[in-house]
Coordinates of C-alpha atoms in Angstrom, one line a residue:
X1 CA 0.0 0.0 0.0
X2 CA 1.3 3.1 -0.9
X3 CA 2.1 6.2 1.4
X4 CA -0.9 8.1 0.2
X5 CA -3.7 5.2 0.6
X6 CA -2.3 4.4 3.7
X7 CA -2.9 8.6 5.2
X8 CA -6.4 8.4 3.3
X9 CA -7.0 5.1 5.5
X10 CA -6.3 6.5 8.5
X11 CA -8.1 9.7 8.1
X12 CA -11.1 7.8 7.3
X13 CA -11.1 5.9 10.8
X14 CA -13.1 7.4 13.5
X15 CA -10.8 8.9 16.2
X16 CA -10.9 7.1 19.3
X17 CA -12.1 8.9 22.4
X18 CA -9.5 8.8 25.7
X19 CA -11.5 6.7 28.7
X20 CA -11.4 7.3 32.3
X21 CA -10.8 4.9 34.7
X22 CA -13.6 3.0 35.0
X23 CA -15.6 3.2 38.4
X24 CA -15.1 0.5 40.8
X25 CA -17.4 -2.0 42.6
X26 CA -17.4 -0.1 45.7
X27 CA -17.9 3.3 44.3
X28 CA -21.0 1.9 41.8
X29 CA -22.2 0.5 45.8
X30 CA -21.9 4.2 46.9
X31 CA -24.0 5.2 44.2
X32 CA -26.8 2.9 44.8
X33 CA -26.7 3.2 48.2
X34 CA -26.6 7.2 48.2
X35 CA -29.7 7.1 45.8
X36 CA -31.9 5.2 48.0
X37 CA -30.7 7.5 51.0
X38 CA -31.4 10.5 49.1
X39 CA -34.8 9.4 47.7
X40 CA -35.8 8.3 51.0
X41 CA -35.1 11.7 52.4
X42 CA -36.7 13.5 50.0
X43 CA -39.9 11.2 50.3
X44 CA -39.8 11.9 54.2
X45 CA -39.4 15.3 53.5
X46 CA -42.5 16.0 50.9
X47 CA -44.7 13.3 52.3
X48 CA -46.2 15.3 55.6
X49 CA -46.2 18.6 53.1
X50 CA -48.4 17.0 50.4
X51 CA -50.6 15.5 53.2
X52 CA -50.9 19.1 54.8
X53 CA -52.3 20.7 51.5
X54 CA -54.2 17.2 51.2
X55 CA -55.9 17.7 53.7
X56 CA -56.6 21.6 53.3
X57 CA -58.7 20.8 50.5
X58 CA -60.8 17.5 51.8
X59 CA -64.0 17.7 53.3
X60 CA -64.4 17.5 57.7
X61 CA -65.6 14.2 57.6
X62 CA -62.7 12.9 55.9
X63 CA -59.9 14.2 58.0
X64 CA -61.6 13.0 61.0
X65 CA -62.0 9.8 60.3
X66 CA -58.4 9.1 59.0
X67 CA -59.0 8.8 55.9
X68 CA -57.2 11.7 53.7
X69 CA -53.6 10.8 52.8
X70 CA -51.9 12.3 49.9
X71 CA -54.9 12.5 47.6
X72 CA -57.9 14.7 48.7
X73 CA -61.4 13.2 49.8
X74 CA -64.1 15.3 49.3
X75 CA -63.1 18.5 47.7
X76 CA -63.9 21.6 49.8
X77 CA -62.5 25.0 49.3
X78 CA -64.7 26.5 52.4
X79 CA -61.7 26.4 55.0
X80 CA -59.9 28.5 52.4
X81 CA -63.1 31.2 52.3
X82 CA -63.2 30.8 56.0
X83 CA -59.5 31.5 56.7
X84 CA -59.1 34.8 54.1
X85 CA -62.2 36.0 55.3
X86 CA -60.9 36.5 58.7
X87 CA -59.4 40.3 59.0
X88 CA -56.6 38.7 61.7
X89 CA -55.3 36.8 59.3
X90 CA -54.2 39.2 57.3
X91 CA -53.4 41.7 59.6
X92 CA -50.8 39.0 61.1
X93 CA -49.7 38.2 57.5
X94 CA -48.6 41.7 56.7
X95 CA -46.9 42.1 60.1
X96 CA -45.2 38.5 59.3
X97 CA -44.3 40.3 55.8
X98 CA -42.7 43.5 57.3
X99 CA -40.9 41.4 60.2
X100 CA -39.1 39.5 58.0
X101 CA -38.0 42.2 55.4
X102 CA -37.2 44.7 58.4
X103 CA -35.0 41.7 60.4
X104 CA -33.6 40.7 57.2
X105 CA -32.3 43.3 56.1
X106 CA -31.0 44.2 59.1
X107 CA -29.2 40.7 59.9
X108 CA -27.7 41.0 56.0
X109 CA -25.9 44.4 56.8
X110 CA -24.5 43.4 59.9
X111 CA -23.1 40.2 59.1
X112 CA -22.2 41.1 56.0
X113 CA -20.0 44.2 57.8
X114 CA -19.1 41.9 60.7
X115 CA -17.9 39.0 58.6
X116 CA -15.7 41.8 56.2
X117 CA -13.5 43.2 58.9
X118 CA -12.9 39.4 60.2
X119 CA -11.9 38.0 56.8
X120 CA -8.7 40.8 57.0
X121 CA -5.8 38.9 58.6
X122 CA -3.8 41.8 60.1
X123 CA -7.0 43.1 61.7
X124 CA -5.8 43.4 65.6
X125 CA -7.8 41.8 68.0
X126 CA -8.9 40.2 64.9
X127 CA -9.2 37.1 67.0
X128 CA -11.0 37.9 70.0
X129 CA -13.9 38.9 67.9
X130 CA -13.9 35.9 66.5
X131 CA -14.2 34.5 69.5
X132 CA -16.6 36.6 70.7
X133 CA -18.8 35.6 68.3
X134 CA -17.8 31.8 68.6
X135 CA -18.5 31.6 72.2
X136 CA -22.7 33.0 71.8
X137 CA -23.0 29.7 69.5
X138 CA -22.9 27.9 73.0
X139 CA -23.5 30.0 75.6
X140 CA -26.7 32.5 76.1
X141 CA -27.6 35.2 79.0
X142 CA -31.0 33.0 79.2
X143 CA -34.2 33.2 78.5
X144 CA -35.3 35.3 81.4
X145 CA -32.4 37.5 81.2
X146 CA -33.0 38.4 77.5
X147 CA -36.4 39.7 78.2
X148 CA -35.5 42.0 80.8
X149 CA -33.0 43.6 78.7
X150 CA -35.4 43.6 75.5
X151 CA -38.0 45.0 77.8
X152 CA -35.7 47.5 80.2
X153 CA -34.5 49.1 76.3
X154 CA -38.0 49.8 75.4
X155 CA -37.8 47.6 72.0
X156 CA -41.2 45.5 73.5
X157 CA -44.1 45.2 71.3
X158 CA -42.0 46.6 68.5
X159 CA -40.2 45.1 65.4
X160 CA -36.7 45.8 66.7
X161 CA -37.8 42.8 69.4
X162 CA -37.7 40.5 67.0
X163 CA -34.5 41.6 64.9
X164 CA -32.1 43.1 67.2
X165 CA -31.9 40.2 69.2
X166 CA -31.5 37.8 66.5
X167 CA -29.6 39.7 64.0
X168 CA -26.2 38.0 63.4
X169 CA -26.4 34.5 62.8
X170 CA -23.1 33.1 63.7
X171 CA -22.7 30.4 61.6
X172 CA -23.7 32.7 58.5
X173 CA -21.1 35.0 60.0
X174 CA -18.4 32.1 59.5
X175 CA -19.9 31.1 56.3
X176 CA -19.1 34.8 54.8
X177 CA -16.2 35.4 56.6
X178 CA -14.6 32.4 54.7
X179 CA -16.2 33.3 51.6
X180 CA -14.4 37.2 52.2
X181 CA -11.3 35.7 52.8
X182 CA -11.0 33.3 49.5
X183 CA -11.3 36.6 47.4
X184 CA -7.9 37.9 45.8
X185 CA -5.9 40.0 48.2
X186 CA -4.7 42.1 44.5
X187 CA -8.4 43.2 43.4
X188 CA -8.2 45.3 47.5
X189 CA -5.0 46.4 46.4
X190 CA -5.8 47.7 43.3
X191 CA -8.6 49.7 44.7
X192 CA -6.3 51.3 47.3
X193 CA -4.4 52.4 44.7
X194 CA -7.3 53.9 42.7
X195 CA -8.5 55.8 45.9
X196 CA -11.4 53.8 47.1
X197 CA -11.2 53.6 51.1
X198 CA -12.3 50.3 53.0
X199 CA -16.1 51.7 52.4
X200 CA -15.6 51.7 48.7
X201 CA -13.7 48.8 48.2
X202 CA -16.8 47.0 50.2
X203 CA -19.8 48.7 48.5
X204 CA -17.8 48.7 45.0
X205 CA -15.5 45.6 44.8
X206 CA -16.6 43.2 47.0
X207 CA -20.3 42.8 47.2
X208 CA -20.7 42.7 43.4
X209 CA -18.6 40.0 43.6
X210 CA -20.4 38.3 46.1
X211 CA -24.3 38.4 45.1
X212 CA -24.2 34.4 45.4
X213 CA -22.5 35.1 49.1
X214 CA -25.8 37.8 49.9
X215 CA -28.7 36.0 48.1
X216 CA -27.6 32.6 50.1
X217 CA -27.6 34.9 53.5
X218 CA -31.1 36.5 52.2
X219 CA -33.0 33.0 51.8
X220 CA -30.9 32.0 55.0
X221 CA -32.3 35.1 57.3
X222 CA -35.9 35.4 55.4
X223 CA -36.7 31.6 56.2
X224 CA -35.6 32.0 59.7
X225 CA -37.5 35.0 60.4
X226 CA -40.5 33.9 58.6
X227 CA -40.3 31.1 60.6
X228 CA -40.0 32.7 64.0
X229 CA -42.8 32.4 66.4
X230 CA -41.5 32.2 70.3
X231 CA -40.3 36.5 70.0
X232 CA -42.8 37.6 69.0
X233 CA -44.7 35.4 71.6
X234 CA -42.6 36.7 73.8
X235 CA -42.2 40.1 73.2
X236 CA -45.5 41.0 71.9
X237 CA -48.5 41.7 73.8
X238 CA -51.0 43.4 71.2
X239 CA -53.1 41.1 69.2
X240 CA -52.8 43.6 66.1
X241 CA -48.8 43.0 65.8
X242 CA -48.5 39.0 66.1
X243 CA -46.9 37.9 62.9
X244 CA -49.0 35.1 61.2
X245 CA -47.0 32.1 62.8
X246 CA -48.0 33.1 66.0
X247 CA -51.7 33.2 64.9
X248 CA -51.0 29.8 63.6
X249 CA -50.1 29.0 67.1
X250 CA -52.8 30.2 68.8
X251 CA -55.3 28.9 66.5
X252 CA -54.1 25.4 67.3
X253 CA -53.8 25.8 71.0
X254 CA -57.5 27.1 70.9
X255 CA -58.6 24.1 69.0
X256 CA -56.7 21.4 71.5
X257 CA -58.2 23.3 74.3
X258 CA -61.8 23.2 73.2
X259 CA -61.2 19.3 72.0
X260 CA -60.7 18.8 75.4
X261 CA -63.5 21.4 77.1
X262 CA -65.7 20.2 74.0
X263 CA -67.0 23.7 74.0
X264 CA -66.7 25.9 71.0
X265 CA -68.4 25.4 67.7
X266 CA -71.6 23.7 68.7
X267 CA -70.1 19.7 70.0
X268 CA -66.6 18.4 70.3
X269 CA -66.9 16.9 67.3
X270 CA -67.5 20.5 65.0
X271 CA -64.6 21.4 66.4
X272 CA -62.5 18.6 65.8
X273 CA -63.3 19.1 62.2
X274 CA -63.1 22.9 61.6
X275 CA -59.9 23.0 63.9
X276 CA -58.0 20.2 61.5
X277 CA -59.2 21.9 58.1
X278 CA -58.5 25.9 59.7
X279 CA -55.2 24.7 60.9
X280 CA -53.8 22.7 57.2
X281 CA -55.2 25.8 55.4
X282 CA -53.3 28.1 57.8
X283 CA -49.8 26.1 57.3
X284 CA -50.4 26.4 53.6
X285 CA -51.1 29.9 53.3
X286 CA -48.0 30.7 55.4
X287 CA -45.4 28.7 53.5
X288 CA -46.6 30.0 50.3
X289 CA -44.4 32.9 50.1
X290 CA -41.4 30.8 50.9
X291 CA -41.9 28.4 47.9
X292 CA -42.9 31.1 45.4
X293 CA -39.0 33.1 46.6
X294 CA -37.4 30.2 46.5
X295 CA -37.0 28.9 42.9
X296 CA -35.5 32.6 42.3
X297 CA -32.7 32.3 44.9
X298 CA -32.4 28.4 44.5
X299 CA -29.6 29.0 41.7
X300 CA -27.4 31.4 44.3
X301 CA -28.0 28.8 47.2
X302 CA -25.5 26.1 45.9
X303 CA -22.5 28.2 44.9
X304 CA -23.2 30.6 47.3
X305 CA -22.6 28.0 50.3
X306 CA -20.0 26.0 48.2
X307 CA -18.0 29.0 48.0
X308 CA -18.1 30.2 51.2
X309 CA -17.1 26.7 52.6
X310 CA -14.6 25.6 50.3
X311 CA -11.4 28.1 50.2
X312 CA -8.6 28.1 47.4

């Protein structure tokens, strides 16, 4: 075969792709294994949630008598007329709505500040602060002693109750201050030498660098405050300022107390039922919000923690 046939040959054979190592017995065990973990987790996780809204949408009858699981018996939209009807509701849902922005944003700026000036390495005292903050992830003034000082400042029965006391988050503190420190010392330097102060480099450089970093601490803070019942509890004695999880409270302590007097609604029985309908629609309603924000902030939640916990 001549020199020419033989290039033509080879040029007409398909190229070969390089292969990895192939996986071994043990690691295709993992895999399994981590997939039946996983799916069991998630199925533990979204079963008592589809039952909830199940059940928000089934008729009395059916809840009481065991019968609703994950699909709905007896279609029924009344608790849902019943529950958005009530002026409370709403009126506890809009404080729950300006609590959580208010303590959010408030918990952001600080740790975001906080966790800045700990991520600089020739910061002095640099690590007594971190300290500082170290030691409140195990040790508290107390229960008792946190509402005297709440109370003796004057902040009861208003909104900095609920987000003074709770604004820095220390392991989000950590979380950041890892995040700060795994940026290049050379884009700081360069600002200092185009004039920016430490203000500017933060506001300018920094943050737009770290919108995955703020977005993670957003959906971190927002949850938790939406969440947050026992302050306001606490802290709150006018019916008219009780955010919507503490109505949600209240609703089912009223309906286990008139099970047991079997007052209420007419028999024991009434009450049963309303209290069990009232009580899935409320735990709807209020996660709603959560699950519509979510899927917006879902795509910063991965790298946002990945690169706050992984340095180099």
């Amino acid at each position: 075969m001549s020199t020419q046939a033989r290039t033509q040959a080879r040029t007409r054979e398909p190229a070969v792709r390089p292969r990895g190592p192939r996986p071994t017995r043990g690691y295709r065990v993992f895999q399994v294994v981590n997939a039946v973990v996983l799916t069991g987790v998630v199925v533990v996780t979204l079963y008592p949630f589809f039952t909830i809204v199940a059940r928000s949408l089934s008729d009395n009858a059916y809840i009481v008598a065991g019968e609703v699981n994950l699909v709905p018996r007896g279609f029924n939209l009344t608790a849902y007329r019943v529950v958005t009807s009530d002026p409370t509701f709403w009126v506890s849902y809009r404080n729950t709505v300006f609590y959580t922005v208010v303590a959010t944003l408030i918990s952001v700026v600080l740790t975001t500040c906080y966790a800045y000036v700990l991520s600089k390495r020739h910061l002095r005292g640099r690590t007594a602060l971190v300290g500082i903050a170290v030691f409140t992830m195990f040790f508290t003034g107390g229960l008792i002693p946190n509402y005297v000082l709440v109370t003796s400042l004057g902040l009861k029965n208003t909104v900095w109750a609920i987000a003074l006391p709770n604004a820095i988050n220390v392991f989000n503190l950590l979380v950041m201050k890892a995040f700060f420190e795994s940026l290049p010392v050379e884009l700081e330097e360069a600002a200092a030498v185009d004039g920016l102060n430490t203000y500017g480099t933060l506001l300018r450089i920094v943050l737009p660098l770290s919108k995955a970093m703020v977005a993670t601490m957003v959906l971190f803070y927002a949850v938790s405050f939406w969440n947050s019942w026992f302050a306001a509890f606490l802290y709150m004695d006018r019916q008219e300022l009780l955010p919507v999880t503490v109505y949600l409270r209240n609703l089912m302590a009223g309906a286990t107390d008139a099970t047991q007097t079997g007052g209420g609604l007419g028999s024991a029985g009434d009450v049963v039922q309303s209290a069990a309908t009232i009580q899935s629609v409320t735990i709807v309603l209020t996660i709603l919000p959560i699950l519509a924000v979510y899927p917006f902030i879902q795509r910063y939640f991965v790298s946002g923690i990945m690169l706050g916990a992984v340095k180099g």
